[in-house]
Amino acid sequence: MTLPVAIDSVGTACAHVLLTPDPRNKLMAARAVARAWRLGQLAHRFDAAMPDRPARPTVPELLPPNQMPRRGKIGSERARIAMLHALAHIEFVAIDLAFDMIGRFGGQFPTAFTGDWMQVGAEEAMHFALLDRRLRQMGSFYGALPAHDGLWQAAVETAGDALARLAIVPMVLEARALDITPATIERFEGAGDFASARMLGRIMTDEIRHVAAGTKWFCDATGRMGVDPANLYQILVKRHFRGPVKPPFNDSARRQAGLTRDFYVALAT
């Protein structure tokens, strides 16, 4: 996929991804934008407003988290499909979160910030493609089941504050994925679904880098401000995050991402 000629800046390119509703077209747009950035085809200008909400396809139906049907035990194929569908939706929304991060806040950071989040966005698109392909191998597809709209609410909550966005999206939500994915992999392996388990392991390796990008730029900004990063992180999480920060924590994976215990242990519930 090539970008329209009118898209010649980082801002317009990010808005293009967010305003593309079709899942396949969105992931192709994400890849094309990341490639254009790598090739030096996008000016480092932020000349387009990011939408309050991304464009969305007609399916899946989006429900409040408390209205989502229960998935059941992961031993059944139906439950595994439901789990993979939920993960596919997370990765689909994560594409928009990455490009919104760039388009909304990139002008406040050095150019390398844009490069890091371009890579994150391209990897989220790849994760979505892997999960959608696995769903199709199992006789389903993305959109076949309802999904919840809670993840984008974190973007709405932090739309006016770059540090809050970094704290909540990569350093809370994606860090939580590092905590729970190993047990999910074990359950898939226990059900004999080794193909899905291997795919989730591959995705988790990338997600460590995504949490690392969030932590890196959070600490870079707080360093320039002369404030303690762990203390400000805790303030922002208490102010902007609605859910609990709860153990067990995957301390090893978090530490690989630079997210050390002094950030999150004091928040544990």
mmCIF file of C-alpha atoms in Angstrom:
data_model
loop_
_atom_site.group_PDB
_atom_site.id
_atom_site.type_symbol
_atom_site.label_atom_id
_atom_site.label_comp_id
_atom_site.label_asym_id
_atom_site.label_seq_id
_atom_site.Cartn_x
_atom_site.Cartn_y
_atom_site.Cartn_z
ATOM 1 C CA MET A 1 0.000 0.000 0.000
ATOM 2 C CA THR A 2 1.279 3.472 -0.900
ATOM 3 C CA LEU A 3 0.154 6.657 0.782
ATOM 4 C CA PRO A 4 -1.811 9.346 -1.055
ATOM 5 C CA VAL A 5 0.431 12.114 -2.412
ATOM 6 C CA ALA A 6 -1.205 14.678 -0.091
ATOM 7 C CA ILE A 7 0.150 12.814 2.939
ATOM 8 C CA ASP A 8 3.628 14.256 3.314
ATOM 9 C CA SER A 9 3.943 14.929 7.053
ATOM 10 C CA VAL A 10 3.922 12.907 10.242
ATOM 11 C CA GLY A 11 0.713 14.629 11.373
ATOM 12 C CA THR A 12 -1.308 13.923 8.236
ATOM 13 C CA ALA A 13 0.034 10.353 8.094
ATOM 14 C CA CYS A 14 -1.019 9.592 11.671
ATOM 15 C CA ALA A 15 -4.475 11.068 11.099
ATOM 16 C CA HIS A 16 -4.766 8.891 7.983
ATOM 17 C CA VAL A 17 -4.239 5.734 10.054
ATOM 18 C CA LEU A 18 -6.740 6.818 12.701
ATOM 19 C CA LEU A 19 -9.389 7.691 10.112
ATOM 20 C CA THR A 20 -9.119 4.365 8.265
ATOM 21 C CA PRO A 21 -11.947 2.125 9.544
ATOM 22 C CA ASP A 22 -11.441 -1.191 7.735
ATOM 23 C CA PRO A 23 -9.137 -3.490 9.732
ATOM 24 C CA ARG A 24 -7.037 -4.713 6.816
ATOM 25 C CA ASN A 25 -6.754 -1.235 5.346
ATOM 26 C CA LYS A 26 -5.778 0.163 8.750
ATOM 27 C CA LEU A 27 -2.958 -2.309 9.242
ATOM 28 C CA MET A 28 -1.745 -1.684 5.685
ATOM 29 C CA ALA A 29 -1.893 2.087 6.300
ATOM 30 C CA ALA A 30 0.090 1.646 9.524
ATOM 31 C CA ARG A 31 2.777 -0.314 7.701
ATOM 32 C CA ALA A 32 2.882 2.200 4.855
ATOM 33 C CA VAL A 33 3.238 5.162 7.231
ATOM 34 C CA ALA A 34 6.017 3.472 9.210
ATOM 35 C CA ARG A 35 7.820 2.620 5.968
ATOM 36 C CA ALA A 36 7.444 6.169 4.637
ATOM 37 C CA TRP A 37 8.961 7.480 7.873
ATOM 38 C CA ARG A 38 11.918 5.090 7.636
ATOM 39 C CA LEU A 39 12.536 6.188 4.036
ATOM 40 C CA GLY A 40 12.508 9.865 4.982
ATOM 41 C CA GLN A 41 9.337 10.603 3.015
ATOM 42 C CA LEU A 42 7.459 12.314 5.857
ATOM 43 C CA ALA A 43 8.312 15.769 7.149
ATOM 44 C CA HIS A 44 8.495 16.031 10.936
ATOM 45 C CA ARG A 45 5.451 18.312 11.040
ATOM 46 C CA PHE A 46 2.378 17.942 13.213
ATOM 47 C CA ASP A 47 -0.088 19.792 11.028
ATOM 48 C CA ALA A 48 -3.215 17.680 11.444
ATOM 49 C CA ALA A 49 -5.542 17.356 14.423
ATOM 50 C CA MET A 50 -6.017 13.846 15.742
ATOM 51 C CA PRO A 51 -9.675 12.774 15.897
ATOM 52 C CA ASP A 52 -11.333 12.341 19.283
ATOM 53 C CA ARG A 53 -12.218 8.810 18.211
ATOM 54 C CA PRO A 54 -10.716 6.691 15.446
ATOM 55 C CA ALA A 55 -12.869 5.446 12.611
ATOM 56 C CA ARG A 56 -14.224 1.992 13.404
ATOM 57 C CA PRO A 57 -15.589 -0.852 11.254
ATOM 58 C CA THR A 58 -19.219 -1.951 11.564
ATOM 59 C CA VAL A 59 -18.074 -5.057 13.459
ATOM 60 C CA PRO A 60 -17.218 -6.005 16.123
ATOM 61 C CA GLU A 61 -20.069 -4.659 18.199
ATOM 62 C CA LEU A 62 -18.553 -2.550 20.973
ATOM 63 C CA LEU A 63 -19.946 -3.114 24.471
ATOM 64 C CA PRO A 64 -19.152 -1.702 27.912
ATOM 65 C CA PRO A 65 -16.673 -4.024 29.663
ATOM 66 C CA ASN A 66 -19.290 -5.134 32.212
ATOM 67 C CA GLN A 67 -21.616 -6.317 29.430
ATOM 68 C CA MET A 68 -19.105 -8.581 27.703
ATOM 69 C CA PRO A 69 -20.104 -12.273 27.632
ATOM 70 C CA ARG A 70 -17.997 -14.628 29.714
ATOM 71 C CA ARG A 71 -15.399 -16.547 27.699
ATOM 72 C CA GLY A 72 -15.470 -19.759 29.712
ATOM 73 C CA LYS A 73 -12.569 -22.124 30.341
ATOM 74 C CA ILE A 74 -9.796 -21.900 27.801
ATOM 75 C CA GLY A 75 -9.742 -25.673 27.294
ATOM 76 C CA SER A 76 -12.564 -25.422 24.754
ATOM 77 C CA GLU A 77 -11.920 -24.187 21.235
ATOM 78 C CA ARG A 78 -14.800 -21.736 21.602
ATOM 79 C CA ALA A 79 -13.134 -20.146 24.631
ATOM 80 C CA ARG A 80 -9.759 -20.001 22.881
ATOM 81 C CA ILE A 81 -11.354 -18.255 19.907
ATOM 82 C CA ALA A 82 -12.984 -15.772 22.283
ATOM 83 C CA MET A 83 -9.635 -15.089 23.959
ATOM 84 C CA LEU A 84 -7.838 -14.615 20.633
ATOM 85 C CA HIS A 85 -10.640 -12.340 19.430
ATOM 86 C CA ALA A 86 -10.286 -10.195 22.550
ATOM 87 C CA LEU A 87 -6.529 -9.985 22.001
ATOM 88 C CA ALA A 88 -7.024 -9.123 18.322
ATOM 89 C CA HIS A 89 -9.261 -6.235 19.352
ATOM 90 C CA ILE A 90 -6.651 -4.991 21.801
ATOM 91 C CA GLU A 91 -4.022 -5.020 19.062
ATOM 92 C CA PHE A 92 -6.401 -3.313 16.615
ATOM 93 C CA VAL A 93 -6.971 -0.462 19.056
ATOM 94 C CA ALA A 94 -3.246 -0.426 19.866
ATOM 95 C CA ILE A 95 -2.513 0.536 16.248
ATOM 96 C CA ASP A 96 -4.529 3.707 16.754
ATOM 97 C CA LEU A 97 -3.022 4.327 20.188
ATOM 98 C CA ALA A 98 0.505 4.260 18.744
ATOM 99 C CA PHE A 99 -0.229 6.662 15.905
ATOM 100 C CA ASP A 100 -2.307 8.915 18.137
ATOM 101 C CA MET A 101 0.681 9.036 20.499
ATOM 102 C CA ILE A 102 2.811 10.355 17.643
ATOM 103 C CA GLY A 103 0.303 12.700 16.057
ATOM 104 C CA ARG A 104 -0.929 14.187 19.329
ATOM 105 C CA PHE A 105 2.310 14.450 21.302
ATOM 106 C CA GLY A 106 5.240 13.992 18.912
ATOM 107 C CA GLY A 107 5.901 17.705 18.634
ATOM 108 C CA GLN A 108 6.753 17.818 22.346
ATOM 109 C CA PHE A 109 9.602 15.309 22.009
ATOM 110 C CA PRO A 110 12.795 14.786 19.989
ATOM 111 C CA THR A 111 12.520 13.209 16.544
ATOM 112 C CA ALA A 112 13.533 9.815 17.946
ATOM 113 C CA PHE A 113 10.206 9.678 19.807
ATOM 114 C CA THR A 114 8.417 9.549 16.457
ATOM 115 C CA GLY A 115 10.722 6.795 15.248
ATOM 116 C CA ASP A 116 10.134 4.659 18.331
ATOM 117 C CA TRP A 117 6.354 4.921 18.137
ATOM 118 C CA MET A 118 6.340 4.329 14.377
ATOM 119 C CA GLN A 119 8.007 0.999 15.119
ATOM 120 C CA VAL A 120 5.466 0.290 17.854
ATOM 121 C CA GLY A 121 2.581 1.070 15.493
ATOM 122 C CA ALA A 122 3.963 -1.197 12.771
ATOM 123 C CA GLU A 123 4.412 -4.019 15.281
ATOM 124 C CA GLU A 124 0.879 -3.613 16.649
ATOM 125 C CA ALA A 125 -0.364 -3.932 13.050
ATOM 126 C CA MET A 126 1.675 -7.114 12.641
ATOM 127 C CA HIS A 127 0.263 -8.504 15.899
ATOM 128 C CA PHE A 128 -3.269 -7.837 14.713
ATOM 129 C CA ALA A 129 -2.528 -9.566 11.411
ATOM 130 C CA LEU A 130 -1.163 -12.637 13.225
ATOM 131 C CA LEU A 131 -4.184 -12.894 15.519
ATOM 132 C CA ASP A 132 -6.704 -12.376 12.723
ATOM 133 C CA ARG A 133 -4.984 -15.041 10.624
ATOM 134 C CA ARG A 134 -5.059 -17.453 13.568
ATOM 135 C CA LEU A 135 -8.775 -16.755 14.094
ATOM 136 C CA ARG A 136 -9.413 -17.564 10.435
ATOM 137 C CA GLN A 137 -7.435 -20.794 10.743
ATOM 138 C CA MET A 138 -9.804 -21.707 13.587
ATOM 139 C CA GLY A 139 -12.922 -20.905 11.564
ATOM 140 C CA SER A 140 -13.585 -17.420 12.915
ATOM 141 C CA PHE A 141 -12.493 -13.845 12.143
ATOM 142 C CA TYR A 142 -12.075 -10.453 13.774
ATOM 143 C CA GLY A 143 -15.546 -8.968 14.175
ATOM 144 C CA ALA A 144 -17.308 -12.283 14.726
ATOM 145 C CA LEU A 145 -17.688 -11.557 18.461
ATOM 146 C CA PRO A 146 -18.395 -8.388 20.462
ATOM 147 C CA ALA A 147 -15.516 -6.432 21.968
ATOM 148 C CA HIS A 148 -15.283 -3.860 24.714
ATOM 149 C CA ASP A 149 -14.438 -0.208 24.203
ATOM 150 C CA GLY A 150 -12.556 0.344 27.447
ATOM 151 C CA LEU A 151 -9.087 0.620 25.932
ATOM 152 C CA TRP A 152 -9.797 3.764 23.928
ATOM 153 C CA GLN A 153 -11.212 5.379 27.068
ATOM 154 C CA ALA A 154 -7.631 5.528 28.345
ATOM 155 C CA ALA A 155 -6.773 7.615 25.284
ATOM 156 C CA VAL A 156 -9.702 9.950 25.910
ATOM 157 C CA GLU A 157 -8.735 10.335 29.567
ATOM 158 C CA THR A 158 -5.140 11.268 28.700
ATOM 159 C CA ALA A 159 -5.696 13.244 25.475
ATOM 160 C CA GLY A 160 -4.375 16.472 26.979
ATOM 161 C CA ASP A 161 -1.244 15.198 28.740
ATOM 162 C CA ALA A 162 1.657 13.385 27.095
ATOM 163 C CA LEU A 163 3.086 12.103 30.367
ATOM 164 C CA ALA A 164 -0.304 10.789 31.489
ATOM 165 C CA ARG A 165 -0.636 8.962 28.156
ATOM 166 C CA LEU A 166 2.792 7.383 28.550
ATOM 167 C CA ALA A 167 2.050 6.435 32.150
ATOM 168 C CA ILE A 168 -1.333 4.850 31.465
ATOM 169 C CA VAL A 169 -1.065 3.188 28.049
ATOM 170 C CA PRO A 170 2.382 1.588 27.818
ATOM 171 C CA MET A 171 3.340 1.698 31.506
ATOM 172 C CA VAL A 172 0.073 0.388 32.986
ATOM 173 C CA LEU A 173 -2.001 -1.295 30.279
ATOM 174 C CA GLU A 174 0.780 -2.853 28.213
ATOM 175 C CA ALA A 175 2.747 -3.669 31.352
ATOM 176 C CA ARG A 176 -0.306 -5.572 32.595
ATOM 177 C CA ALA A 177 -0.150 -7.674 29.435
ATOM 178 C CA LEU A 178 3.385 -8.677 30.427
ATOM 179 C CA ASP A 179 1.986 -9.897 33.746
ATOM 180 C CA ILE A 180 -0.817 -12.059 32.375
ATOM 181 C CA THR A 181 0.495 -13.352 29.037
ATOM 182 C CA PRO A 182 2.782 -16.099 30.434
ATOM 183 C CA ALA A 183 -0.169 -17.745 32.227
ATOM 184 C CA THR A 184 -2.290 -17.391 29.075
ATOM 185 C CA ILE A 185 0.433 -19.109 27.062
ATOM 186 C CA GLU A 186 0.485 -21.948 29.586
ATOM 187 C CA ARG A 187 -3.279 -22.395 29.279
ATOM 188 C CA PHE A 188 -3.074 -22.578 25.494
ATOM 189 C CA GLU A 189 -0.252 -25.103 25.754
ATOM 190 C CA GLY A 190 -2.294 -27.108 28.255
ATOM 191 C CA ALA A 191 -5.125 -27.243 25.718
ATOM 192 C CA GLY A 192 -2.706 -28.462 23.023
ATOM 193 C CA ASP A 193 -2.907 -25.231 21.039
ATOM 194 C CA PHE A 194 0.813 -24.748 20.561
ATOM 195 C CA ALA A 195 0.424 -22.596 17.436
ATOM 196 C CA SER A 196 -1.458 -19.932 19.386
ATOM 197 C CA ALA A 197 0.946 -20.242 22.325
ATOM 198 C CA ARG A 198 3.982 -19.616 20.098
ATOM 199 C CA MET A 199 2.278 -16.615 18.525
ATOM 200 C CA LEU A 200 1.514 -15.101 21.935
ATOM 201 C CA GLY A 201 5.124 -15.595 22.982
ATOM 202 C CA ARG A 202 6.306 -13.729 19.905
ATOM 203 C CA ILE A 203 3.890 -10.882 20.599
ATOM 204 C CA MET A 204 4.995 -10.631 24.217
ATOM 205 C CA THR A 205 8.628 -10.180 23.176
ATOM 206 C CA ASP A 206 7.596 -7.120 21.167
ATOM 207 C CA GLU A 207 5.405 -5.810 23.973
ATOM 208 C CA ILE A 208 8.406 -5.661 26.299
ATOM 209 C CA ARG A 209 9.933 -3.191 23.828
ATOM 210 C CA HIS A 210 6.691 -1.191 23.765
ATOM 211 C CA VAL A 211 6.674 -0.830 27.542
ATOM 212 C CA ALA A 212 10.356 0.080 27.298
ATOM 213 C CA ALA A 213 9.555 2.858 24.809
ATOM 214 C CA GLY A 214 6.941 4.275 27.157
ATOM 215 C CA THR A 215 9.256 4.115 30.163
ATOM 216 C CA LYS A 216 12.178 5.596 28.215
ATOM 217 C CA TRP A 217 10.262 8.663 27.061
ATOM 218 C CA PHE A 218 8.509 9.123 30.408
ATOM 219 C CA CYS A 219 11.881 9.176 32.147
ATOM 220 C CA ASP A 220 13.359 11.416 29.446
ATOM 221 C CA ALA A 221 10.596 13.977 29.970
ATOM 222 C CA THR A 222 10.679 13.857 33.763
ATOM 223 C CA GLY A 223 14.478 14.159 33.641
ATOM 224 C CA ARG A 224 14.177 17.347 31.604
ATOM 225 C CA MET A 225 11.579 18.596 34.101
ATOM 226 C CA GLY A 226 13.777 17.727 37.086
ATOM 227 C CA VAL A 227 11.117 15.618 38.818
ATOM 228 C CA ASP A 228 11.209 12.090 40.221
ATOM 229 C CA PRO A 229 9.778 9.748 37.549
ATOM 230 C CA ALA A 230 8.390 7.103 39.908
ATOM 231 C CA ASN A 231 6.639 9.677 42.079
ATOM 232 C CA LEU A 232 5.046 11.467 39.108
ATOM 233 C CA TYR A 233 4.034 8.118 37.597
ATOM 234 C CA GLN A 234 2.159 7.218 40.767
ATOM 235 C CA ILE A 235 0.410 10.600 40.829
ATOM 236 C CA LEU A 236 -0.684 10.274 37.203
ATOM 237 C CA VAL A 237 -1.898 6.690 37.597
ATOM 238 C CA LYS A 238 -3.998 7.631 40.622
ATOM 239 C CA ARG A 239 -5.419 10.597 38.712
ATOM 240 C CA HIS A 240 -6.145 8.976 35.347
ATOM 241 C CA PHE A 241 -6.433 5.196 35.708
ATOM 242 C CA ARG A 242 -9.803 3.791 36.719
ATOM 243 C CA GLY A 243 -8.849 0.186 37.426
ATOM 244 C CA PRO A 244 -6.632 -1.497 40.006
ATOM 245 C CA VAL A 245 -2.891 -1.986 39.671
ATOM 246 C CA LYS A 246 -2.703 -5.463 41.093
ATOM 247 C CA PRO A 247 -0.207 -8.307 41.465
ATOM 248 C CA PRO A 248 1.086 -10.741 40.512
ATOM 249 C CA PHE A 249 3.595 -8.681 38.556
ATOM 250 C CA ASN A 250 6.001 -10.078 35.994
ATOM 251 C CA ASP A 251 8.911 -8.255 37.614
ATOM 252 C CA SER A 252 11.449 -9.797 35.240
ATOM 253 C CA ALA A 253 9.720 -8.647 32.038
ATOM 254 C CA ARG A 254 8.924 -5.240 33.538
ATOM 255 C CA ARG A 255 12.560 -4.835 34.580
ATOM 256 C CA GLN A 256 13.681 -5.643 31.020
ATOM 257 C CA ALA A 257 11.469 -2.737 29.937
ATOM 258 C CA GLY A 258 13.026 -0.401 32.509
ATOM 259 C CA LEU A 259 9.835 -0.365 34.581
ATOM 260 C CA THR A 260 11.294 -1.146 37.987
ATOM 261 C CA ARG A 261 9.389 -1.952 41.168
ATOM 262 C CA ASP A 262 9.769 1.549 42.611
ATOM 263 C CA PHE A 263 7.261 2.720 39.987
ATOM 264 C CA TYR A 264 4.393 0.352 40.658
ATOM 265 C CA VAL A 265 4.636 -1.544 43.954
ATOM 266 C CA ALA A 266 3.285 1.401 45.963
ATOM 267 C CA LEU A 267 0.158 1.367 43.737
ATOM 268 C CA ALA A 268 -0.595 -2.338 44.216
ATOM 269 C CA THR A 269 -4.038 -3.203 45.543
#
